[in-house]
Short mmCIF file of N, CA and C in Angstrom, two decimals:
data_model
loop_
_atom_site.label_atom_id
_atom_site.label_comp_id
_atom_site.label_asym_id
_atom_site.label_seq_id
_atom_site.Cartn_x
_atom_site.Cartn_y
_atom_site.Cartn_z
N UNK A 28 23.05 -24.11 5.36
CA UNK A 28 22.19 -23.38 4.47
C UNK A 28 22.22 -21.89 4.79
N UNK A 29 22.25 -21.52 6.07
CA UNK A 29 22.30 -20.11 6.43
C UNK A 29 23.59 -19.47 5.90
N UNK A 30 24.68 -20.20 5.99
CA UNK A 30 25.95 -19.68 5.48
C UNK A 30 25.86 -19.49 3.98
N UNK A 31 25.27 -20.45 3.29
CA UNK A 31 25.12 -20.34 1.84
C UNK A 31 24.28 -19.11 1.49
N UNK A 32 23.20 -18.87 2.25
CA UNK A 32 22.35 -17.70 1.99
C UNK A 32 23.12 -16.42 2.22
N UNK A 33 23.97 -16.38 3.24
CA UNK A 33 24.74 -15.18 3.53
C UNK A 33 25.76 -14.91 2.43
N UNK A 34 26.37 -15.97 1.90
CA UNK A 34 27.36 -15.80 0.85
C UNK A 34 26.71 -15.27 -0.43
N UNK A 35 25.54 -15.78 -0.76
CA UNK A 35 24.85 -15.36 -1.97
C UNK A 35 24.11 -14.04 -1.80
N UNK A 36 24.01 -13.53 -0.58
CA UNK A 36 23.33 -12.26 -0.35
C UNK A 36 21.83 -12.35 -0.49
N UNK A 37 21.21 -13.35 0.09
CA UNK A 37 19.76 -13.49 0.02
C UNK A 37 19.08 -12.39 0.82
N UNK A 38 17.87 -12.04 0.42
CA UNK A 38 17.16 -10.90 0.98
C UNK A 38 15.95 -11.29 1.80
N UNK A 39 15.53 -10.36 2.64
CA UNK A 39 14.25 -10.41 3.32
C UNK A 39 13.36 -9.42 2.58
N UNK A 40 12.13 -9.83 2.28
CA UNK A 40 11.19 -8.91 1.65
C UNK A 40 10.04 -8.64 2.62
N UNK A 41 9.36 -7.53 2.41
CA UNK A 41 8.27 -7.13 3.29
C UNK A 41 7.07 -6.69 2.46
N UNK A 42 5.90 -7.21 2.85
CA UNK A 42 4.63 -6.72 2.32
C UNK A 42 3.87 -6.25 3.56
N UNK A 43 3.67 -4.95 3.66
CA UNK A 43 3.05 -4.46 4.87
C UNK A 43 2.53 -3.05 4.75
N UNK A 44 1.97 -2.58 5.86
CA UNK A 44 1.51 -1.20 5.90
C UNK A 44 2.71 -0.27 5.91
N UNK A 45 2.45 1.02 5.82
CA UNK A 45 3.54 1.98 5.71
C UNK A 45 4.47 1.94 6.91
N UNK A 46 3.91 1.87 8.12
CA UNK A 46 4.74 1.86 9.32
C UNK A 46 5.66 0.63 9.37
N UNK A 47 5.13 -0.52 9.00
CA UNK A 47 5.93 -1.75 9.00
C UNK A 47 7.06 -1.65 7.99
N UNK A 48 6.74 -1.25 6.77
CA UNK A 48 7.77 -1.15 5.73
C UNK A 48 8.83 -0.12 6.09
N UNK A 49 8.42 1.04 6.59
CA UNK A 49 9.39 2.07 6.95
C UNK A 49 10.31 1.56 8.05
N UNK A 50 9.76 0.86 9.03
CA UNK A 50 10.58 0.31 10.10
C UNK A 50 11.64 -0.64 9.58
N UNK A 51 11.26 -1.55 8.70
CA UNK A 51 12.22 -2.50 8.15
C UNK A 51 13.21 -1.81 7.20
N UNK A 52 12.73 -0.82 6.46
CA UNK A 52 13.64 -0.10 5.57
C UNK A 52 14.68 0.67 6.38
N UNK A 53 14.26 1.27 7.48
CA UNK A 53 15.23 1.96 8.34
C UNK A 53 16.21 0.97 8.97
N UNK A 54 15.77 -0.28 9.12
CA UNK A 54 16.66 -1.33 9.62
C UNK A 54 17.61 -1.86 8.56
N UNK A 55 17.44 -1.44 7.31
CA UNK A 55 18.42 -1.77 6.27
C UNK A 55 18.04 -2.88 5.32
N UNK A 56 16.76 -3.28 5.24
CA UNK A 56 16.43 -4.40 4.36
C UNK A 56 16.13 -3.98 2.92
N UNK A 57 16.02 -2.70 2.65
CA UNK A 57 15.63 -2.24 1.32
C UNK A 57 16.66 -2.51 0.24
N UNK A 58 16.23 -3.13 -0.83
CA UNK A 58 17.09 -3.44 -1.98
C UNK A 58 16.27 -3.31 -3.26
N UNK A 59 16.96 -3.05 -4.36
CA UNK A 59 16.35 -3.06 -5.68
C UNK A 59 17.19 -3.99 -6.54
N UNK A 60 16.54 -4.96 -7.19
CA UNK A 60 17.30 -5.93 -7.98
C UNK A 60 17.68 -5.35 -9.35
N UNK A 61 18.34 -6.16 -10.15
CA UNK A 61 18.84 -5.67 -11.44
C UNK A 61 17.73 -5.25 -12.39
N UNK A 62 16.51 -5.75 -12.16
CA UNK A 62 15.35 -5.36 -12.97
C UNK A 62 14.62 -4.15 -12.39
N UNK A 63 15.23 -3.53 -11.37
CA UNK A 63 14.68 -2.34 -10.71
C UNK A 63 13.40 -2.64 -9.93
N UNK A 64 13.26 -3.86 -9.41
CA UNK A 64 12.12 -4.23 -8.57
C UNK A 64 12.55 -4.20 -7.12
N UNK A 65 11.82 -3.48 -6.25
CA UNK A 65 12.17 -3.45 -4.83
C UNK A 65 11.78 -4.74 -4.13
N UNK A 66 12.31 -4.95 -2.93
CA UNK A 66 11.97 -6.14 -2.16
C UNK A 66 10.95 -5.82 -1.07
N UNK A 67 10.15 -4.79 -1.30
CA UNK A 67 9.12 -4.43 -0.34
C UNK A 67 7.91 -3.87 -1.09
N UNK A 68 6.75 -3.93 -0.42
CA UNK A 68 5.54 -3.34 -0.98
C UNK A 68 4.76 -2.70 0.15
N UNK A 69 4.45 -1.43 0.00
CA UNK A 69 3.62 -0.73 0.97
C UNK A 69 2.16 -0.89 0.55
N UNK A 70 1.35 -1.42 1.47
CA UNK A 70 -0.07 -1.66 1.21
C UNK A 70 -0.88 -0.65 2.02
N UNK A 71 -1.83 0.00 1.35
CA UNK A 71 -2.75 0.88 2.07
C UNK A 71 -4.18 0.46 1.75
N UNK A 72 -5.14 1.22 2.26
CA UNK A 72 -6.54 0.83 2.09
C UNK A 72 -6.99 0.84 0.63
N UNK A 73 -6.27 1.54 -0.23
CA UNK A 73 -6.63 1.62 -1.65
C UNK A 73 -5.89 0.62 -2.53
N UNK A 74 -5.02 -0.19 -1.96
CA UNK A 74 -4.25 -1.16 -2.75
C UNK A 74 -5.16 -2.33 -3.14
N UNK A 75 -5.28 -2.61 -4.43
CA UNK A 75 -6.11 -3.74 -4.85
C UNK A 75 -5.51 -5.08 -4.41
N UNK A 76 -6.37 -6.02 -4.06
CA UNK A 76 -5.93 -7.35 -3.64
C UNK A 76 -5.12 -8.02 -4.75
N UNK A 77 -5.50 -7.80 -6.00
CA UNK A 77 -4.78 -8.40 -7.12
C UNK A 77 -3.33 -7.93 -7.17
N UNK A 78 -3.08 -6.69 -6.78
CA UNK A 78 -1.73 -6.15 -6.76
C UNK A 78 -0.90 -6.80 -5.65
N UNK A 79 -1.54 -7.05 -4.51
CA UNK A 79 -0.85 -7.74 -3.41
C UNK A 79 -0.52 -9.17 -3.81
N UNK A 80 -1.47 -9.84 -4.44
CA UNK A 80 -1.24 -11.22 -4.91
C UNK A 80 -0.08 -11.26 -5.89
N UNK A 81 -0.07 -10.36 -6.85
CA UNK A 81 0.99 -10.33 -7.86
C UNK A 81 2.35 -10.07 -7.22
N UNK A 82 2.40 -9.17 -6.26
CA UNK A 82 3.66 -8.88 -5.59
C UNK A 82 4.15 -10.11 -4.82
N UNK A 83 3.25 -10.78 -4.11
CA UNK A 83 3.63 -11.99 -3.37
C UNK A 83 4.18 -13.04 -4.32
N UNK A 84 3.49 -13.27 -5.43
CA UNK A 84 3.95 -14.26 -6.42
C UNK A 84 5.31 -13.87 -7.01
N UNK A 85 5.52 -12.59 -7.23
CA UNK A 85 6.80 -12.11 -7.75
C UNK A 85 7.92 -12.36 -6.74
N UNK A 86 7.65 -12.10 -5.46
CA UNK A 86 8.65 -12.34 -4.42
C UNK A 86 8.98 -13.82 -4.32
N UNK A 87 7.97 -14.69 -4.44
CA UNK A 87 8.20 -16.14 -4.36
C UNK A 87 9.08 -16.61 -5.50
N UNK A 88 8.92 -16.03 -6.67
CA UNK A 88 9.70 -16.45 -7.84
C UNK A 88 11.13 -15.93 -7.84
N UNK A 89 11.38 -14.85 -7.11
CA UNK A 89 12.73 -14.27 -7.11
C UNK A 89 13.70 -15.18 -6.38
N UNK A 90 14.85 -15.43 -7.01
CA UNK A 90 15.85 -16.32 -6.39
C UNK A 90 16.74 -15.61 -5.39
N UNK A 91 16.58 -14.30 -5.25
CA UNK A 91 17.39 -13.57 -4.28
C UNK A 91 16.65 -13.30 -2.96
N UNK A 92 15.44 -13.83 -2.81
CA UNK A 92 14.65 -13.63 -1.58
C UNK A 92 14.49 -14.96 -0.86
N UNK A 93 14.85 -14.98 0.42
CA UNK A 93 14.72 -16.20 1.24
C UNK A 93 13.61 -16.10 2.27
N UNK A 94 13.20 -14.89 2.64
CA UNK A 94 12.16 -14.70 3.65
C UNK A 94 11.20 -13.61 3.18
N UNK A 95 9.91 -13.90 3.29
CA UNK A 95 8.88 -12.91 2.99
C UNK A 95 8.14 -12.62 4.30
N UNK A 96 8.24 -11.38 4.77
CA UNK A 96 7.48 -10.95 5.94
C UNK A 96 6.23 -10.26 5.44
N UNK A 97 5.08 -10.62 6.01
CA UNK A 97 3.82 -10.02 5.59
C UNK A 97 2.97 -9.75 6.81
N UNK A 98 2.38 -8.55 6.87
CA UNK A 98 1.47 -8.26 7.97
C UNK A 98 0.33 -9.27 7.93
N UNK A 99 -0.05 -9.77 9.10
CA UNK A 99 -1.05 -10.83 9.15
C UNK A 99 -2.39 -10.38 8.58
N UNK A 100 -2.79 -9.13 8.82
CA UNK A 100 -4.06 -8.67 8.26
C UNK A 100 -4.02 -8.61 6.73
N UNK A 101 -2.86 -8.35 6.16
CA UNK A 101 -2.72 -8.36 4.70
C UNK A 101 -2.67 -9.80 4.20
N UNK A 102 -2.03 -10.67 4.96
CA UNK A 102 -1.99 -12.09 4.59
C UNK A 102 -3.39 -12.68 4.51
N UNK A 103 -4.28 -12.23 5.39
CA UNK A 103 -5.66 -12.70 5.35
C UNK A 103 -6.34 -12.35 4.03
N UNK A 104 -5.96 -11.24 3.45
CA UNK A 104 -6.56 -10.80 2.18
C UNK A 104 -6.14 -11.69 1.02
N UNK A 105 -4.96 -12.31 1.11
CA UNK A 105 -4.44 -13.15 0.03
C UNK A 105 -4.15 -14.56 0.56
N UNK A 106 -4.94 -15.01 1.52
CA UNK A 106 -4.71 -16.30 2.18
C UNK A 106 -4.60 -17.44 1.18
N UNK A 107 -5.45 -17.47 0.16
CA UNK A 107 -5.42 -18.57 -0.81
C UNK A 107 -4.08 -18.64 -1.55
N UNK A 108 -3.48 -17.51 -1.81
CA UNK A 108 -2.18 -17.49 -2.50
C UNK A 108 -1.07 -17.96 -1.54
N UNK A 109 -1.12 -17.50 -0.31
CA UNK A 109 -0.11 -17.90 0.68
C UNK A 109 -0.20 -19.39 0.96
N UNK A 110 -1.41 -19.90 1.12
CA UNK A 110 -1.58 -21.33 1.40
C UNK A 110 -1.14 -22.21 0.24
N UNK A 111 -1.16 -21.68 -0.97
CA UNK A 111 -0.71 -22.48 -2.12
C UNK A 111 0.81 -22.56 -2.20
N UNK A 112 1.50 -21.69 -1.46
CA UNK A 112 2.97 -21.72 -1.43
C UNK A 112 3.41 -22.76 -0.40
N UNK A 113 3.97 -23.86 -0.85
CA UNK A 113 4.34 -24.95 0.06
C UNK A 113 5.85 -25.16 0.18
N UNK A 114 6.62 -24.47 -0.61
CA UNK A 114 8.07 -24.60 -0.55
C UNK A 114 8.61 -23.95 0.72
N UNK A 115 9.66 -24.55 1.31
CA UNK A 115 10.21 -23.94 2.53
C UNK A 115 10.96 -22.63 2.27
N UNK A 116 11.41 -22.41 1.04
CA UNK A 116 12.12 -21.18 0.70
C UNK A 116 11.47 -20.58 -0.53
N UNK A 117 11.08 -19.34 -0.48
CA UNK A 117 11.22 -18.44 0.64
C UNK A 117 10.20 -18.76 1.75
N UNK A 118 10.66 -18.60 2.98
CA UNK A 118 9.78 -18.78 4.13
C UNK A 118 8.85 -17.58 4.22
N UNK A 119 7.59 -17.85 4.52
CA UNK A 119 6.60 -16.78 4.66
C UNK A 119 6.25 -16.65 6.13
N UNK A 120 6.55 -15.49 6.71
CA UNK A 120 6.29 -15.26 8.12
C UNK A 120 5.28 -14.13 8.27
N UNK A 121 4.22 -14.42 9.00
CA UNK A 121 3.19 -13.42 9.24
C UNK A 121 3.53 -12.66 10.51
N UNK A 122 3.49 -11.34 10.42
CA UNK A 122 3.87 -10.50 11.55
C UNK A 122 2.72 -9.54 11.88
N UNK A 123 2.66 -9.06 13.12
CA UNK A 123 1.62 -8.10 13.48
C UNK A 123 1.92 -6.73 12.91
N UNK A 124 0.92 -5.88 12.90
CA UNK A 124 1.13 -4.48 12.55
C UNK A 124 0.72 -3.64 13.74
N UNK A 125 0.97 -2.37 13.64
CA UNK A 125 0.65 -1.46 14.72
C UNK A 125 -0.84 -1.49 15.06
N UNK A 126 -1.68 -1.62 14.07
CA UNK A 126 -3.13 -1.57 14.27
C UNK A 126 -3.80 -2.93 14.38
N UNK A 127 -3.08 -4.00 14.06
CA UNK A 127 -3.67 -5.34 14.07
C UNK A 127 -2.75 -6.29 14.82
N UNK A 128 -3.14 -6.72 16.03
CA UNK A 128 -2.27 -7.63 16.80
C UNK A 128 -2.19 -9.00 16.15
N UNK A 129 -1.15 -9.74 16.52
CA UNK A 129 -0.92 -11.08 15.99
C UNK A 129 -1.98 -12.03 16.53
N UNK A 130 -2.52 -12.88 15.69
CA UNK A 130 -3.50 -13.90 16.08
C UNK A 130 -2.95 -15.25 15.63
N UNK A 131 -2.51 -16.05 16.59
CA UNK A 131 -1.88 -17.34 16.28
C UNK A 131 -2.82 -18.28 15.53
N UNK A 132 -4.13 -18.15 15.74
CA UNK A 132 -5.07 -19.06 15.08
C UNK A 132 -5.15 -18.81 13.58
N UNK A 133 -4.68 -17.66 13.11
CA UNK A 133 -4.72 -17.35 11.68
C UNK A 133 -3.41 -17.62 10.97
N UNK A 134 -2.36 -17.94 11.71
CA UNK A 134 -1.02 -18.10 11.14
C UNK A 134 -0.92 -19.41 10.36
N UNK A 135 -0.57 -19.31 9.08
CA UNK A 135 -0.52 -20.49 8.21
C UNK A 135 0.57 -21.47 8.64
N UNK A 136 1.69 -20.96 9.15
CA UNK A 136 2.76 -21.86 9.59
C UNK A 136 2.34 -22.64 10.82
N UNK A 137 1.69 -21.98 11.76
CA UNK A 137 1.21 -22.70 12.95
C UNK A 137 0.13 -23.72 12.58
N UNK A 138 -0.71 -23.38 11.60
CA UNK A 138 -1.72 -24.36 11.16
C UNK A 138 -1.06 -25.60 10.58
N UNK A 139 0.00 -25.41 9.81
CA UNK A 139 0.71 -26.57 9.25
C UNK A 139 1.42 -27.36 10.34
N UNK A 140 1.98 -26.65 11.32
CA UNK A 140 2.70 -27.31 12.41
C UNK A 140 1.76 -28.07 13.33
N UNK A 141 0.51 -27.65 13.39
CA UNK A 141 -0.45 -28.31 14.28
C UNK A 141 -0.55 -29.80 14.00
N UNK A 142 -0.44 -30.18 12.76
CA UNK A 142 -0.52 -31.59 12.39
C UNK A 142 0.71 -32.39 12.79
N UNK A 143 1.82 -31.71 13.08
CA UNK A 143 3.06 -32.40 13.42
C UNK A 143 3.34 -32.44 14.91
N UNK A 144 2.67 -31.57 15.69
CA UNK A 144 2.95 -31.47 17.12
C UNK A 144 1.68 -31.58 17.93
N UNK A 145 1.84 -31.85 19.21
CA UNK A 145 0.72 -31.80 20.15
C UNK A 145 0.40 -30.35 20.46
N UNK A 146 -0.84 -30.04 20.83
CA UNK A 146 -1.17 -28.65 21.19
C UNK A 146 -0.29 -28.10 22.32
N UNK A 147 0.15 -28.96 23.23
CA UNK A 147 1.01 -28.50 24.32
C UNK A 147 2.35 -28.00 23.78
N UNK A 148 2.83 -28.63 22.70
CA UNK A 148 4.09 -28.21 22.11
C UNK A 148 3.98 -26.81 21.51
N UNK A 149 2.82 -26.48 20.95
CA UNK A 149 2.62 -25.18 20.32
C UNK A 149 2.46 -24.06 21.33
N UNK A 150 2.18 -24.40 22.59
CA UNK A 150 1.98 -23.36 23.60
C UNK A 150 3.25 -22.53 23.80
N UNK A 151 4.41 -23.11 23.55
CA UNK A 151 5.64 -22.34 23.69
C UNK A 151 5.75 -21.23 22.66
N UNK A 152 4.91 -21.30 21.60
CA UNK A 152 4.93 -20.27 20.57
C UNK A 152 3.79 -19.27 20.75
N UNK A 153 3.14 -19.31 21.92
CA UNK A 153 2.05 -18.37 22.18
C UNK A 153 0.74 -18.80 21.59
N UNK A 154 0.57 -20.08 21.36
CA UNK A 154 -0.64 -20.58 20.74
C UNK A 154 -1.48 -21.38 21.73
N UNK A 155 -1.58 -20.91 22.98
CA UNK A 155 -2.32 -21.65 24.00
C UNK A 155 -3.77 -21.85 23.63
N UNK A 156 -4.36 -20.86 23.00
CA UNK A 156 -5.78 -20.90 22.67
C UNK A 156 -6.01 -21.27 21.21
N UNK A 157 -5.05 -21.91 20.62
CA UNK A 157 -5.13 -22.25 19.19
C UNK A 157 -6.06 -23.43 19.02
N UNK A 158 -7.16 -23.24 18.28
CA UNK A 158 -8.14 -24.30 18.10
C UNK A 158 -8.44 -24.60 16.65
N UNK A 159 -7.76 -23.96 15.72
CA UNK A 159 -8.08 -24.14 14.30
C UNK A 159 -7.67 -25.51 13.80
#
C-alpha cells in the first residue's frame, strides 16, 4: 500500500497553527490541487470552528491525501468531526504544537486502540497515565 501511495503521489495535509504549518511547508509538504485548494490550513485565534470543520471534511474527501496532521489543541475544537471519521485512509494523526504539549489521553487513535490492547501495551507509546 505504501508503494501504491508513492506511485500515485499521495499527500500529507496539515491543519495547525502558523508555526506548525510553516515548519511542514519548509519541509516540502505544500501542494495545491487542480482546483487550487492547498493541502494545509493555518488556524489562529480568530479562525471559526466551522471553517476548521469544513477544511477537515474537505481533506477527508480528497483522494490525493493519505495523512491528515492536526494540532491536538485544534483537534479538540472539532473532536466530534474527527471521531466521526472511521476510515483508515486518510489517517488522522494528532500532533503537539509549540504552545500545547501532546496529551495521550486526548488522542483519538489511542482511545480506539485502548479497546484492542492492554494498558501495558500502550505504555510503549507514552501512554503510561492513560485512563480514558
